[in-house]
Amino acid sequence: QYSVTEVENLAVWLLAIKTLRIQPFNLPSLGPYDVKIRIKAVGICGSDIHHFKNMRVANFVVKKPMVLGHECAGIVEQVALEPGISCRQCQLCKDGRYNLCRKMKFFGSPPTNGALANQVVHPADLCFKLPDNVSLEEGAMCEPLSVGVHACRRVNVGPDTKLIIIGAGPIGLVTMLAARAFGSPKIVIVDVDDCRLSFAKDLGADEIIKVSSIMQDVEEEVVRIRNAMGGPVDLSFDCVGFNKTMTTALQATRAGGNVCLVGLGQSEMTLPLTSAAAREVDVIGIFRYRNTWPLCIELLRTGEIDVKPLITHRYNFTQEGVDEAFETSSHGRNAIKVMFNL
Amino acid sequence: QYSVTEVENLAVWLLAIKTLRIQPFNLPSLGPYDVKIRIKAVGICGSDIHHFKNMRVANFVVKKPMVLGHECAGIVEQVALEPGISCRQCQLCKDGRYNLCRKMKFFGSPPTNGALANQVVHPADLCFKLPDNVSLEEGAMCEPLSVGVHACRRVNVGPDTKLIIIGAGPIGLVTMLAARAFGSPKIVIVDVDDCRLSFAKDLGADEIIKVSSIMQDVEEEVVRIRNAMGGPVDLSFDCVGFNKTMTTALQATRAGGNVCLVGLGQSEMTLPLTSAAAREVDVIGIFRYRNTWPLCIELLRTGEIDVKPLITHRYNFTQEGVDEAFETSSHGRNAIKVMFNL
Amino acid sequence: QYSVTEVENLAVWLLAIKTLRIQPFNLPSLGPYDVKIRIKAVGICGSDIHHFKNMRVANFVVKKPMVLGHECAGIVEQVALEPGISCRQCQLCKDGRYNLCRKMKFFGSPPTNGALANQVVHPADLCFKLPDNVSLEEGAMCEPLSVGVHACRRVNVGPDTKLIIIGAGPIGLVTMLAARAFGSPKIVIVDVDDCRLSFAKDLGADEIIKVSSIMQDVEEEVVRIRNAMGGPVDLSFDCVGFNKTMTTALQATRAGGNVCLVGLGQSEMTLPLTSAAAREVDVIGIFRYRNTWPLCIELLRTGEIDVKPLITHRYNFTQEGVDEAFETSSHGRNAIKVMFNL
Amino acid sequence: QYSVTEVENLAVWLLAIKTLRIQPFNLPSLGPYDVKIRIKAVGICGSDIHHFKNMRVANFVVKKPMVLGHECAGIVEQVALEPGISCRQCQLCKDGRYNLCRKMKFFGSPPTNGALANQVVHPADLCFKLPDNVSLEEGAMCEPLSVGVHACRRVNVGPDTKLIIIGAGPIGLVTMLAARAFGSPKIVIVDVDDCRLSFAKDLGADEIIKVSSIMQDVEEEVVRIRNAMGGPVDLSFDCVGFNKTMTTALQATRAGGNVCLVGLGQSEMTLPLTSAAAREVDVIGIFRYRNTWPLCIELLRTGEIDVKPLITHRYNFTQEGVDEAFETSSHGRNAIKVMFNL
Ligand SMILES: NC(=O)c1ccc[n+]([C@@H]2O[C@H](COP(=O)([O-])OP(=O)(O)OC[C@H]3O[C@@H](n4cnc5c(N)ncnc54)[C@H](O)[C@@H]3O)[C@@H](O)[C@H]2O)c1
Ligand SMILES: NC(=O)c1ccc[n+]([C@@H]2O[C@H](COP(=O)([O-])OP(=O)(O)OC[C@H]3O[C@@H](n4cnc5c(N)ncnc54)[C@H](O)[C@@H]3O)[C@@H](O)[C@H]2O)c1
Ligand SMILES: NC(=O)c1ccc[n+]([C@@H]2O[C@H](COP(=O)([O-])OP(=O)(O)OC[C@H]3O[C@@H](n4cnc5c(N)ncnc54)[C@H](O)[C@@H]3O)[C@@H](O)[C@H]2O)c1
Ligand SMILES: NC(=O)c1ccc[n+]([C@@H]2O[C@H](COP(=O)([O-])OP(=O)(O)OC[C@H]3O[C@@H](n4cnc5c(N)ncnc54)[C@H](O)[C@@H]3O)[C@@H](O)[C@H]2O)c1
Ligand SMILES: [Zn+2]
Ligand SMILES: [Zn+2]
Ligand SMILES: [Zn+2]
Ligand SMILES: [Zn+2]
């Protein structure tokens, strides 16, 4: 058993399903553009939980022990870390769509180790200095917030965009915060869970709509959504990704609007896609983010966005803290973001 | 029984399923911007056939006798007619997306009568003068060609776009002609029908791929498609619109590419949409066209596009001609475009 | 001499340079889509003043008596009026860029009469109902605000856009309000006039910079602008349109950014355009607006934008009121927007 | 005096104005992603000539001996070389606009040595394998062609774009070839020089227009340009960059169209920019290119573009060849592209 003071660098290793251990983590030698970061805050994300429960997410399978974590901030000076290192040389990288790089090395996405460790080595241009009034925890929150920001950029949210967000989990909520910063004048949040809806309302949703998980209710729920909006829905974010949520999104959106699919809940989907296509409602996919840290930090610095209310639970970097933190995060509901402080 | 010489204006009326009659058609009085057109060429489209067989297309139901036809050209001077009259006053119209206008009156789309008649009245700005070297039949072909042109514009086809087209019916073929005119350097056509594939090859496809209708074959067919392309597929047009064709399209397309859904074959679809969204493969819908006639006529005038080979059958405007024409067109395969000359 | 009660409809006629008379104004007969509006609020714009002083703006020359005014709101129900009637039939209109229509009939732009009259007749779809909490004066302010909104849309202002605005006149100020609503995190205002700068600061500018009218000072002023921004300038709005202001804009803007030319101060310009082009700093032109009233009204309704502080002077619809109002407005400085109430 | 066989690597060094010497060139050691290329073909560009005559281009000044050349192809396997190495780490690089990177190291742009040498070392991802049917000379021509391709991409040339190109030098001509490949249906070329115009006509211009260098002729010349176009001009490329050519471009272009400034002929420009801005004619700048080699090579491979006719003169890599080559290229007119074979 190690304690943080005994060895120089420790990390949370996922050894098997629901089996996490804090163990030593050897740092690689530093390349010419790398810096060594003392990690200070790490949030737990849905995909960490997927790895924890199933040892996999989508096609990424954990085949050998791996360090978890990618929502992270730390100290050289205090920096937030963008977790993915792309190749910088393929066509997609050169074209600025580096999030789609096939050679991406992404913290805690197998086989790349994560950042839930005392120290990591990372390229300097992916470390972003935090201003005095942005904390390390907020720095770590740049990661989930980036998903919302990237989604808002891809579908060009602005003051002309009245929108719904289906799913009031961490991702739906950061998308709401981002959409507000992009100028959206009206945001309606849709969820099955009262607890999540009231959280969303407190965080600034204009309207909240409680829905069921039953497909037969879509038609009636779309009417309620449109009434709550008080006009056409220009854009729908599906931050869940089930048949029912995408069906709702496609049917609620006005001709010429967009549906942005952020949630990755289900692989095969059954959908009324044709009638949406025949109204030129396009489906826009999202994969992580690109070039979002400077904007996120600026939005936090100016107070335009406040992510602190999203951090509902905090834990220390001890074996006990780790075990409890993953337990809490996997149960959801009143836990939005679970954060480690190192 | 009427003959064309007996009364001033006759039209093909759809009275019941598979029941067409040439009968008189009273013209409305002319408004200040209208012109009266002597119709000279009309093509039969898939939706005409749907009406002929089922008295409906999607949600549009033929509730009382209706004149068919919207692929048309005629004479004031010789003009091609854009078949839809939008309201010009709603938000979508003012925004230039008038094809999505909810008050659209579209030839032969219930409850609006079509153009398969000796004469029709139409707004002058939707009648486009044909140059000397563009025939009335080619003028009528501007309508299906417009679908391909609009699709190519929406997804921004250019010399950087290597693409596949699934479905080598009239719509797949005009999409191919349009994509070529937009500069696409490599076009692979995919169909289940040898006859259609060899037609596509003769019309200029770089490669053709015969596929099955069996879902289990997708994976292997995607490999064949990629090999035929000799590189990543930037864009896939689905001009069929079945589960299998969209699944093929989504899986064949490279990260960051687009799938354009033109075919309206199936209303509920079961698809691997999530994994596509997670590669930011967007799904772009198509509904008809907007502002396409000037470009179509220019492409025909300069010879950049030749639509004449697509006209495989021609009929006269007699009761007998009408009956045979719709019979031929509904059987497909070696019939691509069936055209009336009036 | 007429009084408002004596005749049914009176208007402010421009008879000669600096010669305005309230005289009767015969309304045209109503077309099928027209409504008659009782005008209740009209603002004075720079171009009204140009007409007042010179009987011309750019190539538009006042050749016979003309009614002034295009910033207007009135009553059927209470509506704001979009002042331009485009042809709805040319290529640009159909394409949604109707502000560029060559057949545009625009209130108070020769030879079309303006709205500074008791009543006008106008197409219903260009009259926008005002919500209860938006006043007629605010309705009239939708017109100048629309210039700012259209400019922000054309250059895609968002939370990523740190920008400068040169010129703190009414147009510069509405551009600032619009840019804020579009999410711009940092706005630096540049002017030669202390009075205007302090007005801008009170209205919400992050920083203000006093500059000279001397070309030799550009280099040093660009340094001050960059320092005030605390980082690269992504976008510059030139709301003046002189050699010096455009030179400042071109040099202050970062590689890959935009300069948006709104001000029309000078027809021939001498500029360092080449070095800007070689940094891909594009110059984006603005002509009025399109499809902006619904958004402007929404922004006023929600309080996202408050235009009331811009209305610094109010006058009644009497010969005396008219004379004083145009006098005040032509002297500028502490007069921002001069408004008539009818 | 050295001969090629005596030492391993020789290069053309610019020592002083009009003073070129072939002298040894020490290669740097290879980094992990670098390859060593045996240079086989190098074209002379206008900027090489500027350096040759003036020791400077714009703000880039040759302060110590420098190797010339950036239009180049060579052998590892046979590759074409993209001449600029960007930092891959700044905001512009990550955003895909790496041509605007401030840390760009560009062959033959001071202080970076060029490629007019037997061998150079270059990152592998900037070396593009040439297919069997694309020669090394054509490989070197990818560089100027890239300017045309990048310009066509930035302004989105397609079948809807009828355009003029002012200036029929190498850059105007490659822009014409690129615009054709992007689908432009009508291209009118404008120049002062009969020799260049007839070259352009032979290369495929639809129409050519001889103009003067006198500003007073603009109005009449714009009429002739519009007549030759037979309709509105959607886009103007200025590949010269003088007051007169930009004035012509701004006035010839239709409302809502674009002027693309490629030529860098003059630093301070006097222009009727306001009236263009008030028709929303935007000015789009060009700086080199990004991500163009794969497309250029594909266009050459398929024969869609043929650059061979542009190579009017060829020289060997001897002191005598070098002196003659630069002499020929600086006199222009019947010399379009001067090429070295090594
Ligand atoms: N595209 C990307 O790059 C990206 C990045 C991060 C996360 N994600 C995905 O986003 C999704 C959401 O992540 P999260 O962390 O917010 O998850 P979460 O599970 O905490 O939140 C999901 C929310 O959806 C609600 N919900 C469930 N079923 C619903 C239904 N039928 N109708 C309405 N609401 C319903 C739940 O009550 C919950 O509030 C996940 O699928 C995750 O994998 C995608
Ligand atoms: N979006 C629009 O605005 C618009 C406009 C016109 C037509 N359409 C639609 O486009 C579609 C095509 O029209 P068309 O006139 O070309 O129809 P069509 O029936 O003549 O052609 C369809 C082609 O698809 C092929 N096909 C069928 N199943 C296939 C499969 N599993 N895999 C590959 N190929 C398969 C057929 O062999 C045939 O060649 C129709 O659904 C029509 O309603 C849409
Ligand atoms: N493009 C369009 O569609 C459109 C629409 C409306 C108005 N405009 C134009 O916008 C411009 C501004 O209109 P306005 O009503 O705000 O005018 P204004 O004259 O009230 O304001 C101009 C401001 O610019 C300042 N200024 C003058 N010279 C300056 C300099 N050298 N440097 C910095 N600031 C300087 C003045 O002090 C003043 O505050 C006018 O040219 C008007 O014609 C254009
Ligand atoms: N933006 C970029 O990234 C980039 C890249 C390469 C070259 N350039 C620039 O492009 C320009 C053209 O390069 P080039 O190699 O073709 O040069 P060039 O000198 O060979 O060709 C210029 C052509 O313009 C013609 N011309 C001169 N004055 C004219 C006038 N008043 N009206 C019409 N035509 C006139 C000449 O007769 C000649 O044919 C240069 O300024 C060069 O610096 C820019
Ligand atoms: Zn990559
Ligand atoms: Zn409409
Ligand atoms: Zn018009
Ligand atoms: Zn860089």
Short mmCIF file of N, CA, C and O and ligand atoms in Angstrom, two decimals, chain D residues 45-46 50 147 166-172 190-193 196 211-213 239-240 242 244-245 261-265 286-288, ligand 4:
data_model
loop_
_atom_site.label_atom_id
_atom_site.label_comp_id
_atom_site.label_asym_id
_atom_site.label_seq_id
_atom_site.Cartn_x
_atom_site.Cartn_y
_atom_site.Cartn_z
N CYS D 45 9.43 31.66 -59.32
CA CYS D 45 8.19 32.39 -59.04
C CYS D 45 8.49 33.88 -58.98
O CYS D 45 9.65 34.30 -58.85
N GLY D 46 7.45 34.68 -59.08
CA GLY D 46 7.59 36.13 -58.99
C GLY D 46 8.34 36.58 -57.75
O GLY D 46 9.15 37.51 -57.81
N HIS D 50 11.58 38.92 -57.27
CA HIS D 50 11.67 40.08 -56.39
C HIS D 50 12.93 40.03 -55.54
O HIS D 50 13.64 41.02 -55.39
N VAL D 147 -1.98 28.11 -55.15
CA VAL D 147 -2.50 29.46 -54.92
C VAL D 147 -3.88 29.59 -55.56
O VAL D 147 -4.84 30.08 -54.94
N ILE D 166 -8.35 39.13 -63.51
CA ILE D 166 -7.56 40.24 -64.01
C ILE D 166 -6.10 39.89 -63.80
O ILE D 166 -5.67 39.62 -62.67
N GLY D 167 -5.35 39.85 -64.91
CA GLY D 167 -3.94 39.45 -64.84
C GLY D 167 -3.76 38.03 -65.32
O GLY D 167 -4.23 37.09 -64.68
N ALA D 168 -3.09 37.87 -66.46
CA ALA D 168 -2.89 36.55 -67.05
C ALA D 168 -1.45 36.11 -66.91
O ALA D 168 -0.88 35.48 -67.79
N GLY D 169 -0.83 36.45 -65.77
CA GLY D 169 0.48 35.89 -65.45
C GLY D 169 0.31 34.47 -64.94
O GLY D 169 -0.79 33.92 -64.95
N PRO D 170 1.40 33.87 -64.48
CA PRO D 170 1.30 32.50 -63.97
C PRO D 170 0.18 32.34 -62.94
O PRO D 170 -0.56 31.36 -62.98
N ILE D 171 0.04 33.33 -62.05
CA ILE D 171 -0.96 33.20 -60.98
C ILE D 171 -2.38 33.31 -61.54
O ILE D 171 -3.26 32.51 -61.19
N GLY D 172 -2.61 34.26 -62.43
CA GLY D 172 -3.92 34.36 -63.07
C GLY D 172 -4.25 33.09 -63.84
O GLY D 172 -5.39 32.61 -63.80
N VAL D 190 -8.71 39.25 -68.25
CA VAL D 190 -8.44 40.66 -68.53
C VAL D 190 -6.95 40.92 -68.34
O VAL D 190 -6.39 40.53 -67.31
N ASP D 191 -6.30 41.54 -69.32
CA ASP D 191 -4.88 41.88 -69.17
C ASP D 191 -4.57 43.08 -70.06
O ASP D 191 -5.38 43.46 -70.91
N VAL D 192 -3.39 43.65 -69.85
CA VAL D 192 -2.91 44.75 -70.70
C VAL D 192 -2.07 44.23 -71.86
O VAL D 192 -1.73 44.99 -72.77
N ASP D 193 -1.69 42.98 -71.82
CA ASP D 193 -0.67 42.45 -72.71
C ASP D 193 -1.26 41.43 -73.67
O ASP D 193 -1.80 40.40 -73.25
N ARG D 196 0.11 37.77 -73.37
CA ARG D 196 -0.46 37.03 -72.24
C ARG D 196 -1.92 36.65 -72.50
O ARG D 196 -2.36 35.55 -72.17
N VAL D 211 -7.19 45.57 -71.86
CA VAL D 211 -7.47 46.84 -71.19
C VAL D 211 -6.23 47.71 -71.19
O VAL D 211 -5.13 47.26 -71.55
N SER D 212 -6.40 48.95 -70.79
CA SER D 212 -5.27 49.88 -70.68
C SER D 212 -4.80 49.94 -69.23
O SER D 212 -5.38 49.30 -68.36
N SER D 213 -3.77 50.73 -68.96
CA SER D 213 -3.36 50.96 -67.58
C SER D 213 -3.89 52.29 -67.07
O SER D 213 -3.48 52.78 -66.01
N CYS D 239 -5.54 39.30 -59.91
CA CYS D 239 -4.22 38.65 -59.82
C CYS D 239 -3.13 39.61 -60.24
O CYS D 239 -2.07 39.19 -60.72
N VAL D 240 -3.39 40.89 -60.06
CA VAL D 240 -2.38 41.92 -60.31
C VAL D 240 -2.19 42.71 -59.01
O VAL D 240 -1.12 42.73 -58.43
N PHE D 242 -3.26 46.22 -58.49
CA PHE D 242 -3.04 47.66 -58.62
C PHE D 242 -4.35 48.40 -58.35
O PHE D 242 -5.43 47.82 -58.40
N LYS D 244 -5.93 50.25 -60.31
CA LYS D 244 -6.86 50.15 -61.41
C LYS D 244 -7.52 48.78 -61.47
O LYS D 244 -8.71 48.65 -61.74
N THR D 245 -6.74 47.73 -61.21
CA THR D 245 -7.32 46.39 -61.34
C THR D 245 -8.35 46.15 -60.24
O THR D 245 -9.40 45.57 -60.48
N LEU D 261 -8.67 39.15 -53.74
CA LEU D 261 -7.42 39.85 -54.01
C LEU D 261 -6.25 38.89 -53.82
O LEU D 261 -5.88 38.55 -52.70
N VAL D 262 -5.67 38.47 -54.94
CA VAL D 262 -4.54 37.54 -54.93
C VAL D 262 -3.24 38.29 -55.20
O VAL D 262 -2.23 38.06 -54.55
N GLY D 263 -3.28 39.19 -56.15
CA GLY D 263 -2.08 39.95 -56.52
C GLY D 263 -1.67 40.89 -55.41
O GLY D 263 -2.52 41.45 -54.71
N LEU D 264 -0.37 41.03 -55.26
CA LEU D 264 0.14 41.88 -54.17
C LEU D 264 0.97 42.99 -54.77
O LEU D 264 2.08 43.28 -54.34
N GLY D 265 0.42 43.66 -55.78
CA GLY D 265 1.22 44.54 -56.61
C GLY D 265 1.57 45.86 -55.96
O GLY D 265 2.57 46.48 -56.31
N ILE D 286 -5.98 36.52 -49.94
CA ILE D 286 -5.37 35.20 -50.13
C ILE D 286 -3.93 35.24 -49.67
O ILE D 286 -3.19 36.16 -50.04
N PHE D 287 -3.52 34.28 -48.88
CA PHE D 287 -2.11 34.15 -48.56
C PHE D 287 -1.70 32.70 -48.78
O PHE D 287 -2.03 31.81 -47.99
N ARG D 288 -1.01 32.49 -49.88
CA ARG D 288 -0.53 31.15 -50.22
C ARG D 288 -1.68 30.15 -50.24
O ARG D 288 -2.61 30.29 -51.03
N1 LIG E 4 -1.57 35.98 -52.49
C1 LIG E 4 -0.62 35.06 -52.65
O1 LIG E 4 -0.45 34.18 -51.83
C2 LIG E 4 0.24 35.12 -53.87
C3 LIG E 4 0.99 33.99 -54.26
C4 LIG E 4 1.77 34.09 -55.42
C5 LIG E 4 1.80 35.29 -56.16
N2 LIG E 4 1.08 36.37 -55.70
C6 LIG E 4 1.05 37.65 -56.43
O2 LIG E 4 0.25 37.51 -57.57
C7 LIG E 4 0.60 38.51 -58.52
C8 LIG E 4 0.68 37.91 -59.89
O3 LIG E 4 1.77 37.00 -59.98
P1 LIG E 4 2.31 36.53 -61.42
O4 LIG E 4 3.43 35.59 -61.15
O5 LIG E 4 1.15 36.05 -62.24
O6 LIG E 4 2.86 37.94 -61.98
P2 LIG E 4 3.12 38.49 -63.46
O7 LIG E 4 3.76 39.80 -63.24
O8 LIG E 4 3.81 37.45 -64.29
O9 LIG E 4 1.67 38.68 -64.08
C9 LIG E 4 0.89 39.83 -63.90
C10 LIG E 4 0.01 40.01 -65.11
O10 LIG E 4 -0.79 41.17 -64.89
C11 LIG E 4 -0.83 41.94 -66.08
N3 LIG E 4 -1.12 43.33 -65.74
C12 LIG E 4 -0.25 44.29 -65.31
N4 LIG E 4 -0.91 45.46 -65.14
C13 LIG E 4 -2.21 45.24 -65.46
C14 LIG E 4 -3.39 46.08 -65.49
N5 LIG E 4 -3.35 47.35 -65.15
N6 LIG E 4 -4.55 45.51 -65.89
C15 LIG E 4 -4.60 44.21 -66.25
N7 LIG E 4 -3.53 43.39 -66.24
C16 LIG E 4 -2.34 43.91 -65.84
C17 LIG E 4 0.52 41.71 -66.70
O11 LIG E 4 0.49 41.98 -68.11
C18 LIG E 4 0.78 40.25 -66.39
O12 LIG E 4 0.32 39.40 -67.41
C19 LIG E 4 1.90 39.11 -58.00
O13 LIG E 4 1.59 40.35 -57.38
C20 LIG E 4 2.37 38.11 -56.97
O14 LIG E 4 3.14 38.73 -55.95
C21 LIG E 4 0.29 36.28 -54.60
#
